[in-house]
Every structure is written in C-alpha cells, then in structure tokens.
PDB file of C-alpha atoms and ligand atoms in Angstrom:
ATOM      1  CA  MET A 114     -47.200 113.102   6.457  1.00  0.00           C
ATOM      2  CA  ARG A 115     -47.866 115.496   9.185  1.00  0.00           C
ATOM      3  CA  ILE A 116     -49.441 114.130  12.699  1.00  0.00           C
ATOM      4  CA  LEU A 117     -50.903 116.264  15.716  1.00  0.00           C
ATOM      5  CA  ILE A 118     -50.984 114.296  19.059  1.00  0.00           C
ATOM      6  CA  VAL A 119     -52.809 115.780  21.805  1.00  0.00           C
ATOM      7  CA  GLU A 120     -51.976 113.827  24.722  1.00  0.00           C
ATOM      8  CA  ASP A 121     -51.575 115.298  28.184  1.00  0.00           C
ATOM      9  CA  GLU A 122     -49.239 112.265  29.403  1.00  0.00           C
ATOM     10  CA  LYS A 123     -45.748 113.587  28.854  1.00  0.00           C
ATOM     11  CA  LYS A 124     -44.479 109.542  28.950  1.00  0.00           C
ATOM     12  CA  MET A 125     -47.068 108.761  26.169  1.00  0.00           C
ATOM     13  CA  ALA A 126     -46.581 111.534  24.264  1.00  0.00           C
ATOM     14  CA  GLY A 127     -42.912 111.164  24.169  1.00  0.00           C
ATOM     15  CA  PHE A 128     -43.288 107.534  23.305  1.00  0.00           C
ATOM     16  CA  LEU A 129     -45.407 108.266  20.226  1.00  0.00           C
ATOM     17  CA  ASP A 130     -43.481 111.125  19.170  1.00  0.00           C
ATOM     18  CA  ARG A 131     -40.293 109.218  18.908  1.00  0.00           C
ATOM     19  CA  GLY A 132     -41.856 106.587  17.362  1.00  0.00           C
ATOM     20  CA  LEU A 133     -43.676 108.176  14.596  1.00  0.00           C
ATOM     21  CA  ARG A 134     -40.989 110.453  13.664  1.00  0.00           C
ATOM     22  CA  ALA A 135     -38.435 107.421  13.542  1.00  0.00           C
ATOM     23  CA  GLU A 136     -41.310 106.085  10.847  1.00  0.00           C
ATOM     24  CA  GLY A 137     -40.647 109.192   8.859  1.00  0.00           C
ATOM     25  CA  TYR A 138     -43.824 111.283  10.070  1.00  0.00           C
ATOM     26  CA  ALA A 139     -43.750 114.931  10.998  1.00  0.00           C
ATOM     27  CA  VAL A 140     -44.916 115.376  14.671  1.00  0.00           C
ATOM     28  CA  ASP A 141     -46.190 118.106  16.257  1.00  0.00           C
ATOM     29  CA  ILE A 142     -47.692 117.729  20.410  1.00  0.00           C
ATOM     30  CA  ALA A 143     -50.215 119.595  22.273  1.00  0.00           C
ATOM     31  CA  TYR A 144     -50.618 118.586  26.089  1.00  0.00           C
ATOM     32  CA  ASP A 145     -54.337 119.932  26.380  1.00  0.00           C
ATOM     33  CA  GLY A 146     -57.414 120.256  24.434  1.00  0.00           C
ATOM     34  CA  GLU A 147     -57.412 123.989  23.937  1.00  0.00           C
ATOM     35  CA  LYS A 148     -53.924 124.096  22.475  1.00  0.00           C
ATOM     36  CA  GLY A 149     -54.769 121.234  20.427  1.00  0.00           C
ATOM     37  CA  TRP A 150     -57.974 123.131  18.978  1.00  0.00           C
ATOM     38  CA  GLU A 151     -55.362 125.871  18.477  1.00  0.00           C
ATOM     39  CA  TYR A 152     -52.987 123.531  16.751  1.00  0.00           C
ATOM     40  CA  ALA A 153     -55.615 121.878  14.618  1.00  0.00           C
ATOM     41  CA  VAL A 154     -56.983 124.801  13.380  1.00  0.00           C
ATOM     42  CA  THR A 155     -53.901 127.088  12.383  1.00  0.00           C
ATOM     43  CA  ASN A 156     -51.865 124.065  10.888  1.00  0.00           C
ATOM     44  CA  GLU A 157     -52.886 121.515   8.389  1.00  0.00           C
ATOM     45  CA  TYR A 158     -52.355 118.014   9.645  1.00  0.00           C
ATOM     46  CA  ASP A 159     -52.853 114.580   7.655  1.00  0.00           C
ATOM     47  CA  VAL A 160     -53.950 112.736  10.704  1.00  0.00           C
ATOM     48  CA  LEU A 161     -54.999 114.074  14.555  1.00  0.00           C
ATOM     49  CA  ILE A 162     -54.434 111.432  17.111  1.00  0.00           C
ATOM     50  CA  LEU A 163     -56.552 112.607  20.523  1.00  0.00           C
ATOM     51  CA  ASP A 164     -56.280 111.345  23.718  1.00  0.00           C
ATOM     52  CA  TRP A 165     -59.778 110.921  25.445  1.00  0.00           C
ATOM     53  CA  MET A 166     -59.245 112.410  28.938  1.00  0.00           C
ATOM     54  CA  LEU A 167     -57.465 115.762  28.504  1.00  0.00           C
ATOM     55  CA  PRO A 168     -57.031 118.833  30.715  1.00  0.00           C
ATOM     56  CA  ARG A 169     -59.194 121.980  29.469  1.00  0.00           C
ATOM     57  CA  MET A 170     -61.169 119.986  26.845  1.00  0.00           C
ATOM     58  CA  SER A 171     -61.817 116.224  26.363  1.00  0.00           C
ATOM     59  CA  GLY A 172     -60.418 114.639  23.055  1.00  0.00           C
ATOM     60  CA  VAL A 173     -64.239 113.689  22.223  1.00  0.00           C
ATOM     61  CA  ASP A 174     -65.305 117.592  22.613  1.00  0.00           C
ATOM     62  CA  LEU A 175     -62.027 118.467  20.592  1.00  0.00           C
ATOM     63  CA  CYS A 176     -63.119 115.783  18.136  1.00  0.00           C
ATOM     64  CA  LYS A 177     -66.877 117.165  18.081  1.00  0.00           C
ATOM     65  CA  LYS A 178     -65.506 120.834  17.591  1.00  0.00           C
ATOM     66  CA  ILE A 179     -63.345 119.856  14.577  1.00  0.00           C
ATOM     67  CA  ARG A 180     -66.373 118.050  12.930  1.00  0.00           C
ATOM     68  CA  ASN A 181     -68.609 121.249  13.564  1.00  0.00           C
ATOM     69  CA  GLU A 182     -66.100 123.335  11.871  1.00  0.00           C
ATOM     70  CA  GLY A 183     -66.477 121.005   8.764  1.00  0.00           C
ATOM     71  CA  ARG A 184     -62.641 119.393   9.130  1.00  0.00           C
ATOM     72  CA  GLN A 185     -62.474 116.209   7.368  1.00  0.00           C
ATOM     73  CA  VAL A 186     -58.936 115.402   8.624  1.00  0.00           C
ATOM     74  CA  PRO A 187     -58.595 111.781   9.844  1.00  0.00           C
ATOM     75  CA  ILE A 188     -58.970 111.109  13.610  1.00  0.00           C
ATOM     76  CA  LEU A 189     -57.843 108.414  15.849  1.00  0.00           C
ATOM     77  CA  ILE A 190     -58.826 108.489  19.395  1.00  0.00           C
ATOM     78  CA  LEU A 191     -56.542 106.987  22.076  1.00  0.00           C
ATOM     79  CA  THR A 192     -57.990 106.136  25.259  1.00  0.00           C
ATOM     80  CA  ALA A 193     -57.845 103.253  28.232  1.00  0.00           C
ATOM     81  CA  ARG A 194     -62.009 103.217  28.234  1.00  0.00           C
ATOM     82  CA  ASP A 195     -63.098 100.249  26.408  1.00  0.00           C
ATOM     83  CA  THR A 196     -66.358  99.894  27.184  1.00  0.00           C
ATOM     84  CA  VAL A 197     -68.879  99.424  24.367  1.00  0.00           C
ATOM     85  CA  GLU A 198     -70.627 102.383  24.890  1.00  0.00           C
ATOM     86  CA  ASP A 199     -67.561 104.956  24.883  1.00  0.00           C
ATOM     87  CA  LYS A 200     -66.260 103.411  21.531  1.00  0.00           C
ATOM     88  CA  ILE A 201     -69.702 104.170  20.012  1.00  0.00           C
ATOM     89  CA  GLN A 202     -69.329 107.720  21.509  1.00  0.00           C
ATOM     90  CA  GLY A 203     -66.146 108.116  20.317  1.00  0.00           C
ATOM     91  CA  LEU A 204     -67.367 107.194  16.766  1.00  0.00           C
ATOM     92  CA  ASP A 205     -70.449 109.117  17.094  1.00  0.00           C
ATOM     93  CA  VAL A 206     -68.481 112.493  17.236  1.00  0.00           C
ATOM     94  CA  GLY A 207     -66.606 111.989  14.398  1.00  0.00           C
ATOM     95  CA  ALA A 208     -63.706 109.995  15.229  1.00  0.00           C
ATOM     96  CA  ASP A 209     -62.523 107.575  12.326  1.00  0.00           C
ATOM     97  CA  ASP A 210     -61.081 105.145  14.583  1.00  0.00           C
ATOM     98  CA  TYR A 211     -60.318 104.002  18.117  1.00  0.00           C
ATOM     99  CA  LEU A 212     -57.284 102.584  19.975  1.00  0.00           C
ATOM    100  CA  THR A 213     -57.529 101.332  23.574  1.00  0.00           C
ATOM    101  CA  LYS A 214     -54.505 101.755  25.621  1.00  0.00           C
ATOM    102  CA  PRO A 215     -52.309  99.688  26.070  1.00  0.00           C
ATOM    103  CA  PHE A 216     -51.856  99.278  22.404  1.00  0.00           C
ATOM    104  CA  SER A 217     -49.043  98.005  20.420  1.00  0.00           C
ATOM    105  CA  PHE A 218     -47.125 100.431  18.395  1.00  0.00           C
ATOM    106  CA  ASP A 219     -47.459  98.074  15.282  1.00  0.00           C
ATOM    107  CA  GLU A 220     -51.015  98.410  15.185  1.00  0.00           C
ATOM    108  CA  LEU A 221     -51.171 102.008  15.713  1.00  0.00           C
ATOM    109  CA  LEU A 222     -48.869 102.199  12.790  1.00  0.00           C
ATOM    110  CA  ALA A 223     -51.412 100.198  10.629  1.00  0.00           C
ATOM    111  CA  ARG A 224     -54.469 102.257  11.538  1.00  0.00           C
ATOM    112  CA  LEU A 225     -52.488 105.215  10.548  1.00  0.00           C
ATOM    113  CA  ARG A 226     -51.735 103.789   7.470  1.00  0.00           C
ATOM    114  CA  ALA A 227     -55.477 102.647   6.833  1.00  0.00           C
ATOM    115  CA  LEU A 228     -56.689 106.051   7.803  1.00  0.00           C
ATOM    116  CA  LEU A 229     -54.164 107.816   5.507  1.00  0.00           C
ATOM    117  CA  ARG A 230     -55.458 105.654   2.661  1.00  0.00           C
ATOM    118  CA  ARG A 231     -59.190 106.578   2.974  1.00  0.00           C
ATOM    119  CA  PRO A 232     -60.527 107.599  -0.318  1.00  0.00           C
ATOM    120  CA  HIS A 233     -61.216 111.230   0.576  1.00  0.00           C
ATOM    121  CA  ARG A 234     -57.491 111.601   1.317  1.00  0.00           C
ATOM    122  CA  LEU A 235     -55.683 109.640  -1.626  1.00  0.00           C
ATOM    123  CA  LYS A 236     -58.645 109.109  -4.017  1.00  0.00           C
ATOM    124  CA  ASP A 237     -58.367 105.664  -3.689  1.00  0.00           C
ATOM    125  CA  LYS A 238     -54.253 105.581  -4.631  1.00  0.00           C
ATOM    126  CA  THR A 239     -52.105 103.278  -2.759  1.00  0.00           C
ATOM    127  CA  VAL A 240     -49.568 103.453  -5.375  1.00  0.00           C
ATOM    128  CA  LEU A 241     -48.243 107.010  -7.137  1.00  0.00           C
ATOM    129  CA  GLU A 242     -46.776 107.356 -10.372  1.00  0.00           C
ATOM    130  CA  CYS A 243     -44.510 109.722 -12.161  1.00  0.00           C
ATOM    131  CA  GLY A 244     -43.050 108.339 -15.616  1.00  0.00           C
ATOM    132  CA  THR A 245     -41.257 105.123 -14.922  1.00  0.00           C
ATOM    133  CA  MET A 246     -41.292 105.663 -11.100  1.00  0.00           C
ATOM    134  CA  THR A 247     -43.799 103.918  -8.928  1.00  0.00           C
ATOM    135  CA  MET A 248     -44.154 104.377  -5.044  1.00  0.00           C
ATOM    136  CA  ASP A 249     -45.999 101.955  -3.270  1.00  0.00           C
ATOM    137  CA  LEU A 250     -47.423 103.732   0.058  1.00  0.00           C
ATOM    138  CA  ILE A 251     -48.469 100.268   1.745  1.00  0.00           C
ATOM    139  CA  LYS A 252     -45.188  98.537   1.149  1.00  0.00           C
ATOM    140  CA  ARG A 253     -43.138 101.908   1.201  1.00  0.00           C
ATOM    141  CA  ARG A 254     -41.087 101.056  -1.663  1.00  0.00           C
ATOM    142  CA  VAL A 255     -40.171 103.071  -4.436  1.00  0.00           C
ATOM    143  CA  VAL A 256     -39.371 101.370  -7.870  1.00  0.00           C
ATOM    144  CA  VAL A 257     -37.916 102.671 -10.970  1.00  0.00           C
ATOM    145  CA  GLU A 258     -37.959 100.496 -14.168  1.00  0.00           C
ATOM    146  CA  GLY A 259     -38.282  97.353 -11.974  1.00  0.00           C
ATOM    147  CA  GLU A 260     -35.388  98.391  -9.196  1.00  0.00           C
ATOM    148  CA  GLU A 261     -35.972  99.632  -5.799  1.00  0.00           C
ATOM    149  CA  ILE A 262     -34.427 102.795  -4.801  1.00  0.00           C
ATOM    150  CA  ALA A 263     -33.656 102.576  -1.251  1.00  0.00           C
ATOM    151  CA  LEU A 264     -34.975 105.902   0.521  1.00  0.00           C
ATOM    152  CA  SER A 265     -34.545 107.294   3.988  1.00  0.00           C
ATOM    153  CA  GLN A 266     -37.909 107.779   5.825  1.00  0.00           C
ATOM    154  CA  LYS A 267     -37.748 111.505   5.117  1.00  0.00           C
ATOM    155  CA  GLU A 268     -36.554 111.194   1.750  1.00  0.00           C
ATOM    156  CA  PHE A 269     -39.867 108.731   1.323  1.00  0.00           C
ATOM    157  CA  SER A 270     -42.048 111.491   2.817  1.00  0.00           C
ATOM    158  CA  LEU A 271     -40.622 114.307   0.638  1.00  0.00           C
ATOM    159  CA  LEU A 272     -40.834 112.426  -2.567  1.00  0.00           C
ATOM    160  CA  GLU A 273     -44.305 111.278  -1.470  1.00  0.00           C
ATOM    161  CA  TYR A 274     -45.624 115.129  -1.213  1.00  0.00           C
ATOM    162  CA  LEU A 275     -43.866 115.940  -4.373  1.00  0.00           C
ATOM    163  CA  LEU A 276     -45.397 112.913  -6.271  1.00  0.00           C
ATOM    164  CA  ARG A 277     -49.228 113.918  -4.600  1.00  0.00           C
ATOM    165  CA  HIS A 278     -48.723 117.322  -6.569  1.00  0.00           C
ATOM    166  CA  GLU A 279     -46.942 116.223  -9.673  1.00  0.00           C
ATOM    167  CA  GLY A 280     -46.572 119.110 -11.920  1.00  0.00           C
ATOM    168  CA  GLU A 281     -47.446 121.685  -9.372  1.00  0.00           C
ATOM    169  CA  VAL A 282     -44.946 123.926  -7.993  1.00  0.00           C
ATOM    170  CA  VAL A 283     -44.806 123.236  -4.320  1.00  0.00           C
ATOM    171  CA  SER A 284     -43.454 126.174  -1.775  1.00  0.00           C
ATOM    172  CA  ARG A 285     -40.952 125.463   0.684  1.00  0.00           C
ATOM    173  CA  THR A 286     -43.332 126.442   3.279  1.00  0.00           C
ATOM    174  CA  ALA A 287     -45.706 123.857   2.090  1.00  0.00           C
ATOM    175  CA  ILE A 288     -42.954 120.993   2.234  1.00  0.00           C
ATOM    176  CA  ALA A 289     -41.827 122.153   5.473  1.00  0.00           C
ATOM    177  CA  GLU A 290     -45.419 121.973   6.989  1.00  0.00           C
ATOM    178  CA  HIS A 291     -46.426 118.657   5.437  1.00  0.00           C
ATOM    179  CA  VAL A 292     -42.912 116.933   5.612  1.00  0.00           C
ATOM    180  CA  TRP A 293     -41.484 118.457   8.606  1.00  0.00           C
ATOM    181  CA  ASP A 294     -42.903 119.883  11.615  1.00  0.00           C
ATOM    182  CA  LEU A 295     -43.849 123.520  13.952  1.00  0.00           C
ATOM    183  CA  HIS A 296     -40.226 124.028  14.784  1.00  0.00           C
ATOM    184  CA  PHE A 297     -38.791 123.370  11.317  1.00  0.00           C
ATOM    185  CA  ASP A 298     -37.328 126.686   9.755  1.00  0.00           C
ATOM    186  CA  PRO A 299     -38.388 127.057   6.182  1.00  0.00           C
ATOM    187  CA  MET A 300     -35.432 129.082   5.620  1.00  0.00           C
ATOM    188  CA  SER A 301     -32.688 126.643   6.490  1.00  0.00           C
ATOM    189  CA  ASN A 302     -31.541 124.631   3.981  1.00  0.00           C
ATOM    190  CA  THR A 303     -32.478 121.263   5.038  1.00  0.00           C
ATOM    191  CA  ILE A 304     -35.256 120.947   2.107  1.00  0.00           C
ATOM    192  CA  ASP A 305     -32.629 121.530  -0.358  1.00  0.00           C
ATOM    193  CA  VAL A 306     -30.273 119.342   1.092  1.00  0.00           C
ATOM    194  CA  TYR A 307     -32.845 116.615   0.995  1.00  0.00           C
ATOM    195  CA  ILE A 308     -33.831 117.297  -2.673  1.00  0.00           C
ATOM    196  CA  ASN A 309     -30.328 116.817  -3.601  1.00  0.00           C
ATOM    197  CA  PHE A 310     -30.329 113.661  -1.451  1.00  0.00           C
ATOM    198  CA  LEU A 311     -33.289 112.484  -3.859  1.00  0.00           C
ATOM    199  CA  ARG A 312     -31.681 113.498  -7.220  1.00  0.00           C
ATOM    200  CA  LYS A 313     -28.538 111.906  -6.342  1.00  0.00           C
ATOM    201  CA  LYS A 314     -30.481 108.473  -5.386  1.00  0.00           C
ATOM    202  CA  PHE A 315     -32.385 108.628  -8.889  1.00  0.00           C
ATOM    203  CA  GLY A 316     -29.181 110.546 -11.030  1.00  0.00           C
ATOM    204  CA  GLU A 317     -27.673 106.921 -12.221  1.00  0.00           C
ATOM    205  CA  LYS A 318     -30.796 105.819 -13.512  1.00  0.00           C
ATOM    206  CA  ASN A 319     -32.496 106.314 -16.629  1.00  0.00           C
ATOM    207  CA  ILE A 320     -35.421 108.228 -15.752  1.00  0.00           C
ATOM    208  CA  ASP A 321     -38.073 110.066 -17.511  1.00  0.00           C
ATOM    209  CA  PHE A 322     -39.023 112.439 -14.542  1.00  0.00           C
ATOM    210  CA  ARG A 323     -36.823 115.088 -12.744  1.00  0.00           C
ATOM    211  CA  ILE A 324     -37.229 117.777  -9.744  1.00  0.00           C
ATOM    212  CA  GLU A 325     -37.037 120.963 -10.960  1.00  0.00           C
ATOM    213  CA  THR A 326     -36.032 124.096  -8.714  1.00  0.00           C
ATOM    214  CA  VAL A 327     -38.368 126.672  -8.980  1.00  0.00           C
ATOM    215  CA  ARG A 328     -36.362 129.774  -8.252  1.00  0.00           C
ATOM    216  CA  GLY A 329     -37.743 131.931  -5.373  1.00  0.00           C
ATOM    217  CA  THR A 330     -40.405 129.418  -4.652  1.00  0.00           C
ATOM    218  CA  GLY A 331     -40.031 125.539  -4.174  1.00  0.00           C
ATOM    219  CA  TYR A 332     -39.812 122.621  -6.168  1.00  0.00           C
ATOM    220  CA  ARG A 333     -41.705 120.848  -9.125  1.00  0.00           C
ATOM    221  CA  LEU A 334     -41.773 117.163  -9.847  1.00  0.00           C
ATOM    222  CA  VAL A 335     -42.243 116.586 -13.709  1.00  0.00           C
ATOM    223  CA  SER A 336     -42.454 113.721 -15.957  1.00  0.00           C
ATOM    224  CA  GLU A 337     -41.205 114.149 -19.495  1.00  0.00           C
ATOM    225  CA  LYS A 338     -43.938 111.965 -21.157  1.00  0.00           C
TER     226      LYS A 338
HETATM  227 CA1  LIG B 603     -54.989 111.770  29.275  1.00  0.00          CA
END
C-alpha cells in the first residue's frame, strides 16, 4: 500500500513518514500543494493524506482538483481546524475522511484501514485467498491450513499485492510502486530478496500455491487448483 503525505510541517511529516513505514506502508512526502498535485497525478497511490493549510495550494483545493480530474483515490484531510463548517467543507470537496490535529497515531491507522477497505478499492473483501492460504487484511494475519505464518510488514505488503493480482504477471516496476516508494530503485535486487523470503516462509508447508518468476518481467502468484 502506497501513501502520499502532503504536509508542510517537517516535524509532522517526519512523524507520519516514520510511523507509516514502520507499519509496512510505502510513503512519499510532498511539502506543498503544487508538489502534492504533481506527485498525485504522476504516481499511483492507495491513499492520500492532505494537510489543510499548505503553501502554494491548500489541501482542500488540492482535494477539489484531484476530484475534478475524476480521480477516486481515498483522501484523508488533516487539520487543526475543528469547527463543524470546516469539516463539512472538507467533505464537500470530496475528502473521504477528516482527522483533527492533534490525533493519536492509532486512530490515524484505524482510519487508513477503513479507507483501504472501502468497496471501490477492495470489492468489499477483507480476506484475500489463494489455494489454502488466507490473508486477513483487518487482523493482518496470513494463515495456511490453520497455521499462522509470521511475516514482516514488507513481506505482508508484497504478498498482499501479489494476492490482489492473483494469476496475473505483476512487473517489478508495479511492485516497486505499490510496495516501496519513489526513492526505491526497481533495478536493485530487493524485490527478489523479499520474494525469496516469502518462498522460504511457505517452503516447508504443504501448499497448493506458488510464486512464479516470469523472466524479464516480474512475478505471478498462482494456485494449483
Ligand atoms: Ca500546514
């Protein structure tokens, strides 16, 4: 899951960046509204977190502009404003949710999870399956034949991306864009290393699915059924 944060307060941006990375999200940061717009239209994000008061273009104007372009990406607006009219204005321009500063990081995470499981994103699914493997997106657990497989945040995100595209070849670039972030070099061997971590974790189990390498392109998760 890749998130764009548009926030001009460096301290707040850094706090969000560290916290969300620790949860396994890929994170990009823009420090003003114009840059945020540039990032939002050139990259594919799963959620945008926009601060309300931003230099060059406000979070509300940025939100409006994104919606006017017909983009459906979930948007959460952050702000110190907390009057009812402000909330209505934020939601009226197409934000999906609204969080008032100061907020608890756990609340932000819960709201992000709620946005990520909106029907237009997940087709209502909170559990993904492939063969005997199930991934519970709410509890963040992966189970194979009743046994939980412990995965790091990055392994979980990578597997989630493969599961969402089960049976399709996913390119290294697509994986890099959704699981890592802007500064990630898709030519490095990091993706292969993580694919091997996953294969090893499932290796000793009697499984009916596998991650295939598609030479020169990327990977494909397939079930044997
Ligand atoms: Ca601000």
